[in-house]
């Protein structure tokens, strides 16, 4: 964590910390455990990773003119919340990696005051606002993943212990 870093560096480090926690939540589990729905609404670890990938592409790449890959699912029908369209674990984790890379390219290129317009909104947003929003979104879902992971095997926390 850049305890004396600039604003953009600090925001990026915070986002990365939560992104890394998301990936850590998957470690050591088999495919069935990763896609097992653990709530009445169907929340699973892989579904949350898929969702976070799609929203990173939307908020960063689409909003600020970055590269967005074509999705094989419809996020507007909440298909991004489920890992059931024949996807493999590797496919979803790699999708999240590509979304992170596309987002990071935007973060590097666009100044914090830079403006973009999401296709699903009727107003512009700054990169600063999107960074804060995605820190919130990623932390929120990492918290969901913490509960889901605890229900599966008892593991808790935002990083490996020991």
XYZ file of C-alpha atoms in Angstrom, residues 45-148:
104
model
C -17.947 -17.544 -5.834
C -17.469 -17.882 -9.593
C -20.654 -15.944 -10.312
C -19.338 -13.021 -8.281
C -15.993 -13.072 -10.125
C -17.814 -13.099 -13.478
C -19.961 -10.171 -12.337
C -16.955 -8.158 -11.184
C -15.266 -8.728 -14.545
C -18.285 -7.484 -16.464
C -18.700 -4.369 -14.320
C -14.982 -3.522 -14.585
C -15.271 -3.681 -18.371
C -18.363 -1.483 -18.246
C -17.249 1.173 -15.803
C -13.675 1.507 -16.999
C -13.219 0.313 -20.582
C -16.633 1.082 -22.055
C -17.046 4.377 -20.206
C -13.612 5.724 -21.168
C -13.159 4.256 -24.655
C -10.997 1.280 -23.760
C -11.034 -2.203 -25.237
C -14.069 -4.288 -24.287
C -14.330 -7.886 -25.349
C -17.628 -9.310 -26.539
C -19.470 -11.096 -23.731
C -20.948 -14.579 -24.203
C -23.685 -13.701 -21.689
C -26.129 -10.854 -21.092
C -25.305 -8.878 -17.937
C -28.629 -7.046 -18.206
C -30.386 -10.378 -17.591
C -28.127 -11.031 -14.579
C -26.316 -13.781 -16.487
C -23.100 -12.239 -15.175
C -24.041 -13.366 -11.670
C -24.109 -17.064 -12.537
C -21.463 -19.487 -13.727
C -23.824 -21.743 -15.614
C -23.508 -20.957 -19.318
C -20.973 -23.757 -19.838
C -18.049 -21.654 -18.601
C -15.026 -23.245 -17.018
C -13.383 -21.926 -13.879
C -10.308 -21.012 -15.908
C -12.442 -19.133 -18.450
C -14.029 -16.952 -15.754
C -10.763 -16.293 -13.884
C -9.030 -15.392 -17.168
C -11.990 -13.145 -18.088
C -11.501 -11.319 -14.772
C -7.783 -10.997 -15.521
C -8.487 -9.472 -18.949
C -11.057 -7.092 -17.434
C -8.518 -5.987 -14.838
C -5.895 -5.414 -17.532
C -8.333 -3.393 -19.675
C -9.332 -1.354 -16.624
C -5.721 -0.789 -15.614
C -4.949 0.517 -19.115
C -7.746 3.076 -18.699
C -6.560 4.023 -15.198
C -3.054 4.600 -16.553
C -4.216 6.609 -19.580
C -7.040 8.766 -18.183
C -6.468 11.520 -15.600
C -8.569 11.407 -12.425
C -10.557 14.411 -13.681
C -11.099 12.763 -17.077
C -14.737 12.286 -18.024
C -16.500 9.384 -19.669
C -20.108 8.454 -20.283
C -21.431 4.988 -19.573
C -23.913 3.845 -22.227
C -26.470 3.001 -19.531
C -26.373 6.474 -17.878
C -27.502 9.911 -19.003
C -24.541 11.765 -17.477
C -20.763 11.789 -17.476
C -18.603 10.475 -14.663
C -14.994 11.177 -13.735
C -12.350 8.479 -13.492
C -11.994 9.465 -9.810
C -15.691 8.670 -9.238
C -15.396 5.347 -11.095
C -12.333 4.324 -9.084
C -14.138 5.024 -5.809
C -17.268 3.252 -7.083
C -15.299 0.168 -8.156
C -13.428 0.036 -4.843
C -16.845 0.004 -3.149
C -18.276 -2.573 -5.581
C -15.272 -4.885 -5.344
C -15.066 -4.625 -1.543
C -18.804 -5.290 -1.238
C -18.609 -8.425 -3.343
C -15.365 -9.548 -1.673
C -17.361 -9.412 1.567
C -20.067 -11.555 0.006
C -17.347 -13.949 -1.107
C -15.965 -14.057 2.431
C -19.335 -15.252 3.749
C -19.788 -17.750 0.905
